[in-house]
Short mmCIF file of C-alpha atoms and ligand atoms in Angstrom, two decimals:
data_model
loop_
_atom_site.label_atom_id
_atom_site.label_comp_id
_atom_site.label_asym_id
_atom_site.label_seq_id
_atom_site.Cartn_x
_atom_site.Cartn_y
_atom_site.Cartn_z
CA MET Q 278 90.86 -91.12 237.75
CA LYS Q 279 87.82 -89.86 235.86
CA GLU Q 280 88.13 -90.14 232.13
CA VAL Q 281 87.98 -86.93 230.18
CA TYR Q 282 84.81 -86.36 228.20
CA GLU Q 283 85.52 -86.01 224.54
CA LYS Q 284 82.84 -84.41 222.41
CA PRO Q 285 82.08 -86.58 219.39
CA VAL Q 286 83.00 -85.00 216.08
CA ILE Q 287 82.07 -85.59 212.51
CA LEU Q 288 84.98 -85.20 210.17
CA LYS Q 289 84.53 -84.69 206.47
CA LEU Q 290 86.19 -87.62 204.79
CA LYS Q 291 88.74 -86.45 202.28
CA THR Q 292 89.43 -89.52 200.22
CA GLY Q 293 92.26 -88.06 198.18
CA MET Q 294 93.57 -90.88 196.08
CA MET Q 295 91.04 -93.67 196.37
CA ASN Q 296 92.03 -96.48 198.63
CA LYS Q 297 89.90 -99.09 200.33
CA PHE Q 298 91.47 -98.67 203.75
CA GLY Q 299 90.30 -95.12 204.42
CA SER Q 300 92.48 -92.45 205.88
CA SER Q 301 95.18 -93.19 208.37
CA PRO Q 302 93.66 -93.88 211.78
CA ALA Q 303 95.38 -90.95 213.44
CA TYR Q 304 92.19 -89.58 214.97
CA ALA Q 305 92.42 -91.24 218.33
CA ARG Q 306 94.24 -89.07 220.81
CA LYS Q 307 96.88 -91.05 222.58
CA VAL Q 308 98.22 -90.00 225.95
CA ARG Q 309 101.69 -91.03 227.13
CA LYS Q 310 102.90 -89.81 230.49
CA ASP Q 311 106.08 -91.83 230.71
CA ILE Q 312 108.72 -93.70 228.75
CA ASP Q 313 109.65 -97.04 230.34
CA GLY Q 314 108.16 -95.79 233.61
CA VAL Q 315 110.07 -92.50 233.69
CA PRO Q 316 107.70 -89.51 233.62
CA VAL Q 317 108.02 -87.37 230.50
CA GLU Q 318 107.94 -84.20 232.59
CA GLU Q 319 110.80 -85.41 234.79
CA LEU Q 320 112.94 -86.10 231.70
CA ILE Q 321 112.30 -82.61 230.33
CA GLU Q 322 112.96 -80.94 233.68
CA GLU Q 323 116.31 -82.66 233.86
CA PHE Q 324 117.52 -82.39 230.27
CA GLY Q 325 115.42 -79.71 228.56
CA SER Q 326 113.23 -79.80 225.47
CA PRO Q 327 113.42 -81.10 222.83
CA LEU Q 328 114.91 -84.37 224.02
CA PHE Q 329 115.74 -87.65 222.34
CA VAL Q 330 115.09 -90.60 224.62
CA PHE Q 331 116.26 -94.15 223.96
CA SER Q 332 114.93 -97.26 225.64
CA GLU Q 333 117.70 -99.74 226.37
CA LYS Q 334 115.12 -102.40 227.06
CA LYS Q 335 113.51 -101.97 223.67
CA LEU Q 336 116.88 -101.82 221.92
CA ARG Q 337 118.06 -105.10 223.41
CA GLN Q 338 114.67 -106.67 222.80
CA LYS Q 339 114.67 -105.70 219.11
CA PHE Q 340 118.21 -106.97 218.64
CA ARG Q 341 117.42 -110.29 220.30
CA GLU Q 342 114.34 -110.66 218.14
CA VAL Q 343 116.46 -110.33 214.99
CA LYS Q 344 119.23 -112.49 216.42
CA ASN Q 345 116.90 -115.31 217.44
CA ALA Q 346 115.07 -115.28 214.13
CA PHE Q 347 118.31 -115.96 212.25
CA THR Q 348 120.34 -118.07 214.67
CA LEU Q 349 117.44 -120.49 215.04
CA ARG Q 350 117.48 -121.08 211.29
CA TYR Q 351 121.16 -121.01 210.33
CA PRO Q 352 124.20 -122.19 212.28
CA ASN Q 353 126.75 -119.50 211.38
CA VAL Q 354 125.53 -115.91 211.71
CA GLU Q 355 127.24 -112.63 212.57
CA PHE Q 356 125.44 -109.39 213.31
CA SER Q 357 127.27 -106.18 212.56
CA TRP Q 358 125.96 -102.87 213.82
CA SER Q 359 125.46 -100.29 211.07
CA TYR Q 360 127.14 -97.25 212.64
CA LYS Q 361 125.59 -94.68 210.34
CA THR Q 362 122.10 -95.66 211.54
CA ASN Q 363 123.02 -94.48 215.04
CA TYR Q 364 126.61 -94.06 216.19
CA LEU Q 365 126.10 -92.65 219.66
CA ASP Q 366 128.65 -94.42 221.86
CA ALA Q 367 126.05 -95.67 224.32
CA ILE Q 368 123.84 -97.15 221.62
CA CYS Q 369 126.79 -98.88 219.93
CA ALA Q 370 128.03 -100.13 223.31
CA VAL Q 371 124.69 -101.77 224.09
CA LEU Q 372 124.75 -103.56 220.73
CA HIS Q 373 128.40 -104.57 221.07
CA GLN Q 374 127.52 -105.97 224.50
CA GLU Q 375 124.84 -107.99 222.76
CA GLY Q 376 127.53 -109.41 220.48
CA GLU Q 377 127.34 -107.24 217.40
CA THR Q 378 130.52 -106.34 215.54
CA ALA Q 379 130.81 -102.87 213.92
CA GLU Q 380 129.89 -102.04 210.33
CA VAL Q 381 131.35 -98.72 209.24
CA VAL Q 382 131.16 -96.83 205.96
CA SER Q 383 133.74 -94.10 206.46
CA GLU Q 384 137.06 -93.33 208.03
CA PHE Q 385 135.31 -91.29 210.71
CA GLU Q 386 133.07 -94.21 211.68
CA TYR Q 387 136.08 -96.55 211.68
CA GLU Q 388 137.87 -94.24 214.10
CA LYS Q 389 134.79 -93.91 216.27
CA ALA Q 390 134.42 -97.68 216.57
CA ARG Q 391 138.12 -98.08 217.44
CA ARG Q 392 137.90 -95.28 220.02
CA LEU Q 393 134.98 -97.09 221.63
CA GLY Q 394 137.23 -100.13 222.00
CA VAL Q 395 136.12 -102.32 219.10
CA PRO Q 396 139.15 -104.30 217.83
CA GLY Q 397 139.95 -103.83 214.14
CA ASN Q 398 139.19 -107.45 213.33
CA GLN Q 399 135.64 -106.92 214.60
CA ILE Q 400 135.02 -104.12 212.11
CA ILE Q 401 133.51 -104.41 208.65
CA TYR Q 402 134.69 -101.54 206.48
CA ASN Q 403 132.24 -100.70 203.68
CA GLY Q 404 131.50 -97.48 201.84
CA PRO Q 405 132.45 -96.04 198.45
CA TYR Q 406 135.12 -93.67 199.75
CA LYS Q 407 137.90 -95.20 201.78
CA PRO Q 408 140.94 -92.91 201.92
CA TYR Q 409 144.26 -94.69 201.27
CA ASP Q 410 145.60 -94.18 204.79
CA SER Q 411 142.47 -95.65 206.28
CA LEU Q 412 142.95 -98.74 204.10
CA VAL Q 413 146.49 -99.09 205.45
CA THR Q 414 145.14 -98.96 209.00
CA ALA Q 415 142.29 -101.34 208.21
CA VAL Q 416 144.62 -103.90 206.63
CA LYS Q 417 147.08 -103.65 209.53
CA GLU Q 418 144.26 -104.10 212.03
CA ARG Q 419 142.73 -106.95 210.04
CA ALA Q 420 139.36 -105.32 209.49
CA ARG Q 421 137.03 -106.92 206.96
CA ILE Q 422 137.18 -104.69 203.91
CA ASN Q 423 134.51 -104.91 201.24
CA ILE Q 424 135.79 -103.37 198.00
CA ASP Q 425 133.55 -100.89 196.19
CA HIS Q 426 135.34 -100.20 192.88
CA PHE Q 427 138.34 -101.02 190.68
CA GLU Q 428 140.42 -98.11 192.05
CA GLU Q 429 140.06 -99.62 195.49
CA ILE Q 430 141.42 -102.95 194.22
CA ALA Q 431 144.49 -101.04 193.01
CA ASP Q 432 144.74 -99.15 196.31
CA LEU Q 433 144.64 -102.38 198.29
CA GLU Q 434 147.27 -103.99 196.10
CA LYS Q 435 149.49 -101.03 196.85
CA VAL Q 436 148.80 -101.46 200.57
CA ALA Q 437 149.65 -105.17 200.20
CA ASP Q 438 153.04 -104.28 198.67
CA GLU Q 439 153.69 -101.59 201.25
CA LEU Q 440 152.99 -103.87 204.21
CA GLY Q 441 154.20 -107.10 202.64
CA VAL Q 442 150.97 -108.94 203.38
CA LYS Q 443 148.18 -110.56 201.41
CA PRO Q 444 144.99 -108.86 202.63
CA ARG Q 445 141.82 -110.95 202.86
CA VAL Q 446 139.09 -108.94 201.22
CA GLY Q 447 135.46 -109.03 200.14
CA ILE Q 448 133.81 -107.33 197.20
CA ARG Q 449 130.56 -105.42 197.16
CA LEU Q 450 127.98 -106.55 194.64
CA ASN Q 451 124.87 -104.87 193.32
CA MET Q 452 122.15 -106.78 191.53
CA ASP Q 453 118.56 -106.89 190.43
CA THR Q 454 116.45 -108.30 193.26
CA GLY Q 455 113.17 -106.89 192.00
CA ILE Q 456 113.51 -103.76 194.16
CA HIS Q 457 113.00 -100.49 192.28
CA PRO Q 458 114.72 -98.18 191.96
CA GLN Q 459 117.57 -100.65 191.96
CA TRP Q 460 120.58 -99.61 194.03
CA SER Q 461 123.32 -99.95 191.46
CA ARG Q 462 125.88 -97.46 192.68
CA PHE Q 463 127.62 -99.55 195.31
CA GLY Q 464 130.08 -102.24 194.35
CA PHE Q 465 130.23 -104.22 191.13
CA ASN Q 466 127.19 -105.13 189.09
CA LEU Q 467 126.44 -108.82 188.93
CA GLU Q 468 124.25 -109.17 185.84
CA SER Q 469 126.51 -107.11 183.56
CA GLY Q 470 129.55 -109.28 184.28
CA GLN Q 471 131.33 -106.45 186.06
CA ALA Q 472 131.48 -108.42 189.32
CA LEU Q 473 133.17 -111.33 187.58
CA ASP Q 474 135.60 -108.88 185.98
CA ALA Q 475 136.47 -107.61 189.45
CA VAL Q 476 137.21 -111.17 190.58
CA LYS Q 477 139.37 -111.73 187.48
CA ARG Q 478 141.21 -108.53 188.23
CA ILE Q 479 141.85 -109.59 191.84
CA ALA Q 480 142.95 -113.08 190.76
CA SER Q 481 145.32 -111.79 188.08
CA GLY Q 482 146.88 -109.29 190.50
CA GLY Q 483 147.67 -112.14 192.88
CA LYS Q 484 148.08 -109.80 195.82
CA LEU Q 485 144.67 -110.10 197.48
CA GLU Q 486 142.76 -113.08 198.82
CA LEU Q 487 139.05 -112.88 198.02
CA VAL Q 488 137.13 -114.37 200.94
CA GLY Q 489 133.77 -112.62 201.04
CA LEU Q 490 130.83 -111.18 199.17
CA HIS Q 491 128.75 -108.26 200.30
CA CYS Q 492 125.53 -106.72 199.04
CA HIS Q 493 123.18 -104.10 200.50
CA ILE Q 494 120.03 -104.00 198.36
CA GLY Q 495 118.35 -100.91 199.78
CA THR Q 496 116.58 -99.68 202.89
CA PHE Q 497 113.07 -100.13 204.34
CA ILE Q 498 112.56 -103.14 202.07
CA LEU Q 499 109.01 -104.37 202.53
CA ASP Q 500 109.35 -107.44 200.32
CA PRO Q 501 111.12 -110.43 201.94
CA HIS Q 502 111.28 -112.08 198.52
CA ALA Q 503 113.98 -109.58 197.46
CA TYR Q 504 116.35 -111.08 200.06
CA GLU Q 505 115.62 -114.56 198.78
CA VAL Q 506 116.70 -113.44 195.30
CA GLU Q 507 119.75 -111.69 196.73
CA VAL Q 508 120.90 -114.75 198.69
CA LYS Q 509 120.47 -117.15 195.78
CA LYS Q 510 122.40 -114.90 193.43
CA MET Q 511 125.17 -114.46 196.00
CA VAL Q 512 125.51 -118.21 196.58
CA ASP Q 513 125.59 -118.90 192.83
CA PHE Q 514 128.24 -116.26 192.36
CA ALA Q 515 130.26 -117.57 195.33
CA TYR Q 516 130.45 -121.02 193.71
CA THR Q 517 131.34 -119.54 190.33
CA VAL Q 518 134.20 -117.72 192.02
CA GLU Q 519 135.32 -120.85 193.87
CA ASP Q 520 135.12 -123.11 190.84
CA GLN Q 521 136.74 -120.74 188.37
CA PHE Q 522 139.32 -118.96 190.53
CA GLY Q 523 139.83 -121.14 193.57
CA PHE Q 524 138.88 -118.45 196.07
CA LYS Q 525 136.92 -119.94 198.97
CA ILE Q 526 134.11 -117.57 199.92
CA GLU Q 527 133.93 -117.63 203.71
CA TYR Q 528 131.21 -115.06 204.28
CA LEU Q 529 128.09 -113.81 202.58
CA ASP Q 530 127.20 -110.38 203.92
CA ILE Q 531 123.62 -109.55 202.93
CA GLY Q 532 123.69 -105.96 204.23
CA GLY Q 533 120.80 -104.27 206.01
CA GLY Q 534 117.53 -102.78 204.87
CA PHE Q 535 114.92 -104.52 207.01
CA PRO Q 536 112.06 -102.12 207.81
CA SER Q 537 111.07 -100.88 211.25
CA LYS Q 538 107.47 -100.61 212.40
CA ASN Q 539 107.31 -97.04 211.18
CA ARG Q 540 104.64 -95.61 208.91
CA LEU Q 541 105.98 -94.60 205.51
CA LYS Q 542 104.17 -91.65 203.98
CA GLY Q 543 101.79 -92.79 201.26
CA ILE Q 544 101.37 -96.29 202.67
CA TYR Q 545 97.88 -96.59 204.06
CA LEU Q 546 98.07 -99.87 205.88
CA PRO Q 547 99.22 -99.56 209.47
CA PRO Q 548 102.82 -100.75 210.01
CA GLU Q 549 101.61 -103.81 211.94
CA VAL Q 550 100.04 -104.99 208.68
CA ALA Q 551 102.32 -103.45 206.04
CA VAL Q 552 105.64 -104.48 207.59
CA PRO Q 553 106.49 -108.19 207.44
CA SER Q 554 107.84 -109.73 210.64
CA VAL Q 555 111.53 -110.37 211.22
CA ASP Q 556 110.71 -114.08 211.15
CA GLU Q 557 109.40 -113.78 207.61
CA PHE Q 558 112.65 -112.16 206.48
CA ALA Q 559 114.72 -114.74 208.35
CA GLU Q 560 112.72 -117.61 206.93
CA ARG Q 561 113.20 -116.41 203.35
CA VAL Q 562 116.90 -115.71 203.79
CA CYS Q 563 117.79 -118.91 205.60
CA SER Q 564 115.74 -121.27 203.50
CA ALA Q 565 117.17 -119.70 200.34
CA LEU Q 566 120.63 -120.23 201.80
CA LEU Q 567 120.09 -123.79 202.91
CA SER Q 568 118.51 -124.79 199.61
CA SER Q 569 121.26 -123.32 197.45
CA LEU Q 570 124.41 -124.11 199.45
CA ARG Q 571 126.34 -127.28 198.72
CA PRO Q 572 126.01 -130.03 201.36
CA GLY Q 573 128.13 -129.41 204.42
CA ASP Q 574 129.00 -125.84 203.38
CA TYR Q 575 127.96 -123.20 205.91
CA PRO Q 576 129.68 -119.92 205.07
CA LYS Q 577 129.16 -117.17 207.60
CA LEU Q 578 125.98 -115.20 207.05
CA ILE Q 579 126.47 -111.56 208.03
CA LEU Q 580 123.63 -109.11 208.66
CA GLU Q 581 124.09 -105.38 208.95
CA SER Q 582 120.62 -104.50 210.10
CA GLY Q 583 120.33 -100.91 211.36
CA ARG Q 584 116.89 -99.35 211.18
CA ALA Q 585 114.97 -102.47 212.22
CA ILE Q 586 116.91 -102.65 215.48
CA VAL Q 587 117.15 -99.07 216.69
CA ASP Q 588 114.24 -97.14 215.19
CA GLU Q 589 111.59 -98.25 217.67
CA ALA Q 590 113.90 -97.73 220.64
CA GLY Q 591 113.95 -93.96 220.04
CA TYR Q 592 111.50 -91.22 221.04
CA LEU Q 593 111.57 -87.48 220.66
CA ILE Q 594 109.87 -85.28 223.24
CA THR Q 595 109.02 -81.89 221.79
CA THR Q 596 107.13 -78.92 223.23
CA VAL Q 597 104.32 -76.86 221.71
CA HIS Q 598 105.56 -73.29 221.49
CA ALA Q 599 102.64 -71.62 219.74
CA ALA Q 600 99.35 -72.26 217.99
CA LYS Q 601 98.25 -70.52 214.80
CA ARG Q 602 95.34 -70.42 212.44
CA LEU Q 603 96.42 -70.48 208.78
CA PRO Q 604 94.50 -68.48 206.15
CA SER Q 605 93.12 -71.79 204.87
CA GLY Q 606 91.47 -72.33 208.24
CA LEU Q 607 93.86 -75.11 209.15
CA LYS Q 608 95.19 -75.18 212.68
CA ALA Q 609 98.98 -75.12 213.00
CA TYR Q 610 101.44 -75.57 215.84
CA VAL Q 611 105.01 -74.40 216.18
CA LEU Q 612 107.17 -77.00 217.94
CA ASP Q 613 110.70 -76.73 219.29
CA ALA Q 614 111.83 -79.64 217.10
CA GLY Q 615 111.77 -79.74 213.32
CA VAL Q 616 113.51 -81.33 210.38
CA ASN Q 617 116.82 -80.01 211.68
CA ILE Q 618 116.81 -82.90 214.14
CA LEU Q 619 114.16 -85.12 212.54
CA PHE Q 620 115.49 -85.88 209.12
CA THR Q 621 113.21 -88.90 208.83
CA ALA Q 622 110.14 -86.62 208.95
CA PHE Q 623 110.55 -86.41 205.17
CA TRP Q 624 109.56 -90.09 204.84
CA TYR Q 625 107.64 -91.06 207.95
CA LYS Q 626 104.36 -90.25 209.57
CA PHE Q 627 105.34 -90.64 213.22
CA ASN Q 628 103.15 -91.79 216.08
CA ILE Q 629 102.18 -88.68 217.99
CA GLU Q 630 101.31 -88.95 221.66
CA ILE Q 631 100.38 -86.14 224.07
CA ASP Q 632 101.73 -85.95 227.61
CA ARG Q 633 98.38 -85.08 229.18
CA GLU Q 634 94.64 -85.28 228.77
CA VAL Q 635 93.46 -82.27 226.77
CA HIS Q 636 89.83 -81.15 226.64
CA GLY Q 637 88.26 -80.06 223.40
CA THR Q 638 87.54 -81.26 219.94
CA SER Q 639 90.19 -82.82 217.76
CA GLU Q 640 90.72 -81.01 214.51
CA PRO Q 641 93.02 -81.32 211.53
CA CYS Q 642 96.31 -79.57 212.07
CA VAL Q 643 99.83 -79.24 210.78
CA LEU Q 644 102.96 -79.44 212.93
CA TYR Q 645 105.80 -77.06 212.11
CA GLY Q 646 109.31 -77.04 213.50
CA PRO Q 647 111.30 -73.99 214.66
CA LEU Q 648 113.18 -73.31 211.42
CA CYS Q 649 112.68 -70.31 209.15
CA MET Q 650 112.09 -72.62 206.24
CA ASN Q 651 108.96 -73.70 204.49
CA ILE Q 652 110.04 -77.33 204.38
CA ASP Q 653 110.21 -77.56 208.16
CA VAL Q 654 107.12 -79.73 208.59
CA VAL Q 655 107.00 -82.53 211.15
CA ASP Q 656 103.51 -83.67 210.11
CA ASP Q 657 101.45 -82.09 207.34
CA LEU Q 658 98.11 -83.40 208.53
CA THR Q 659 97.19 -84.93 211.83
CA TYR Q 660 94.27 -84.63 214.24
CA LEU Q 661 94.82 -83.15 217.66
CA PRO Q 662 92.75 -81.47 220.36
CA PRO Q 663 93.53 -77.79 221.10
CA LEU Q 664 97.01 -77.96 222.59
CA PRO Q 665 98.03 -75.24 225.02
CA ARG Q 666 101.56 -73.87 224.92
CA GLY Q 667 103.87 -76.15 226.87
CA THR Q 668 102.13 -79.37 225.92
CA ARG Q 669 104.68 -82.10 225.21
CA LEU Q 670 104.32 -84.30 222.20
CA ILE Q 671 106.10 -87.64 222.11
CA LEU Q 672 107.07 -88.67 218.58
CA SER Q 673 108.14 -92.21 217.66
CA PRO Q 674 109.79 -94.24 216.21
CA VAL Q 675 112.73 -91.87 215.69
CA GLY Q 676 115.73 -93.97 216.73
CA ALA Q 677 117.21 -94.57 213.27
CA TYR Q 678 119.24 -92.01 211.32
CA ASN Q 679 118.02 -88.85 213.10
CA VAL Q 680 120.85 -88.53 215.61
CA THR Q 681 123.36 -89.06 212.81
CA GLN Q 682 121.77 -86.97 210.06
CA TRP Q 683 120.65 -84.08 212.29
CA MET Q 684 122.04 -80.71 211.41
CA GLN Q 685 123.00 -77.71 213.43
CA PHE Q 686 121.19 -75.17 211.24
CA ILE Q 687 120.16 -72.14 213.38
CA ARG Q 688 119.73 -74.13 216.60
CA TYR Q 689 121.73 -76.27 219.00
CA ARG Q 690 121.32 -80.00 218.84
CA PRO Q 691 119.42 -81.25 221.90
CA ALA Q 692 120.38 -83.73 224.59
CA VAL Q 693 119.96 -87.47 224.26
CA ALA Q 694 119.02 -89.63 227.25
CA LEU Q 695 119.03 -93.39 227.70
CA ILE Q 696 116.65 -95.21 230.03
CA GLY Q 697 118.30 -98.34 231.37
CA GLU Q 698 116.60 -101.66 231.95
CA ASN Q 699 116.05 -100.85 235.63
CA GLY Q 700 114.66 -97.41 234.97
CA GLU Q 701 117.95 -95.59 235.52
CA VAL Q 702 118.30 -92.48 233.35
CA ASP Q 703 121.62 -91.46 231.82
CA LEU Q 704 122.55 -88.51 229.70
CA ILE Q 705 124.33 -90.01 226.68
CA ARG Q 706 124.86 -86.81 224.72
CA GLU Q 707 124.81 -83.32 226.17
CA ALA Q 708 122.83 -80.58 224.51
CA GLU Q 709 125.10 -78.39 222.44
CA ASP Q 710 125.88 -74.80 223.28
CA LEU Q 711 127.66 -71.94 221.54
CA THR Q 712 131.12 -73.24 222.40
CA ASP Q 713 130.54 -76.40 220.34
CA ILE Q 714 129.75 -74.38 217.30
CA VAL Q 715 132.40 -71.65 217.48
CA ARG Q 716 135.20 -73.96 218.62
CA ARG Q 717 136.64 -74.31 215.10
CA GLU Q 718 136.02 -70.76 213.91
CA LYS Q 719 138.86 -68.31 213.49
CA LEU Q 720 138.30 -64.56 213.27
CA PRO Q 721 141.16 -62.73 211.51
CA GLU Q 722 142.69 -60.09 213.79
CA ARG Q 723 141.74 -57.24 211.44
CA LEU Q 724 138.07 -58.18 211.70
CA LYS Q 725 137.85 -58.05 215.49
CA LEU Q 726 135.03 -55.73 216.36
CA GLU Q 727 135.43 -52.78 218.69
CA TRP Q 728 131.80 -52.02 219.13
C1 LIG W 1078 123.10 -98.09 205.72
C2 LIG W 1078 123.68 -99.42 205.59
C3 LIG W 1078 123.21 -100.48 206.37
C4 LIG W 1078 122.05 -100.37 207.33
O1 LIG W 1078 120.86 -100.20 206.62
P1 LIG W 1078 119.42 -100.22 207.36
O2 LIG W 1078 118.47 -99.92 206.26
O3 LIG W 1078 119.45 -99.17 208.41
O4 LIG W 1078 119.25 -101.60 207.93
C5 LIG W 1078 123.86 -101.70 206.25
N1 LIG W 1078 124.89 -101.88 205.39
C6 LIG W 1078 125.35 -100.87 204.60
C7 LIG W 1078 126.48 -101.12 203.68
C8 LIG W 1078 124.76 -99.61 204.67
O5 LIG W 1078 125.21 -98.63 203.88
#
């Protein structure tokens, strides 16, 4: 095929805040006609636009990358899938097939994991709000519960009395790992002595068996050193607990937070440079562990990595609905997908690919979504050739958090498709329609309209 001639352009360099790397290299137009060999147009014809598409191949590949990095360096590792990052059944099922347990942060997620067939003892129950009844269920089903606050200690002691058992529990810690702002709202603070107080409280109650420590230091952490600090502090604390209270700590759960290869707004380096490799994280974590553990002691290391595993496996295909010229002279496009279904647009500058060769000069433009809201901006400045109505844009990575944090505001949520390893395409979530939205509404008899 003949390549399309692209007229050279000179763009005025707007330096903005000075930085030695120049502007983001988003000038090159990138064409993508398929995802894992399945034509973009075929996907849209079958499922409509916009459409989330997940690559099973990429998902398994990312998981195995993380798994290998850690299991090669430490003999006792468990991976637990962070449901809130993406709790579509099909996505969870792929990761459970790969050997991940389930990490849930709410009663709803707990129920969803159980419904999918995950046994209770393969569930880690975190989160600051665990209703009493859900704790009863979790204790009965032998889920791993990581306690968030003193009230939860009391709740669990009550459950222990009610069921006549001694639940095995973990506590959530928060600590200074050099990451700012520090996440201090989950669990008990280490440096202030609060965490030790929690252990004292559990020991004096005598109704719970403390067997684990948990800590989730943040998300999209770009500094592997923070995990090194986290692990050392956790090991030190584990031995303090063992020596002073006789509780044997069987697992150290270091949470999630590893970054994906996405481009954070305001970070100029491309993700390939700015984001450390999984091996770097694994090396820091495992060598910190091995150097601080006592000889012969290999407690279970648990990882709850979400974003780093699923983000790059997700794409969003969206369609250009209209083009505009703003009073400022800036070109603008209206797309059929906005922040209603792309919550992460607030933090990321996505890769933007076009489904076809387009003639004409690239120019700066802004991408708007379909909402009647000023904040509905998918990209506030990118460079694209003149896109005719109907052009498909493929945005990525979008696999983390969007299909859980999406909202229904003024539009239906779109379909989600999964491309299997052999190119088979499955619908894993139907597009919504009016019945989904009105199903729970009740109109009082006296308000029935007789138009
Ligand atoms: C959200 C969350 C995770 C996953 O975080 P990522 O940044 O997506 O890896 C893991 N553990 C807990 C407790 C969480 O709240």
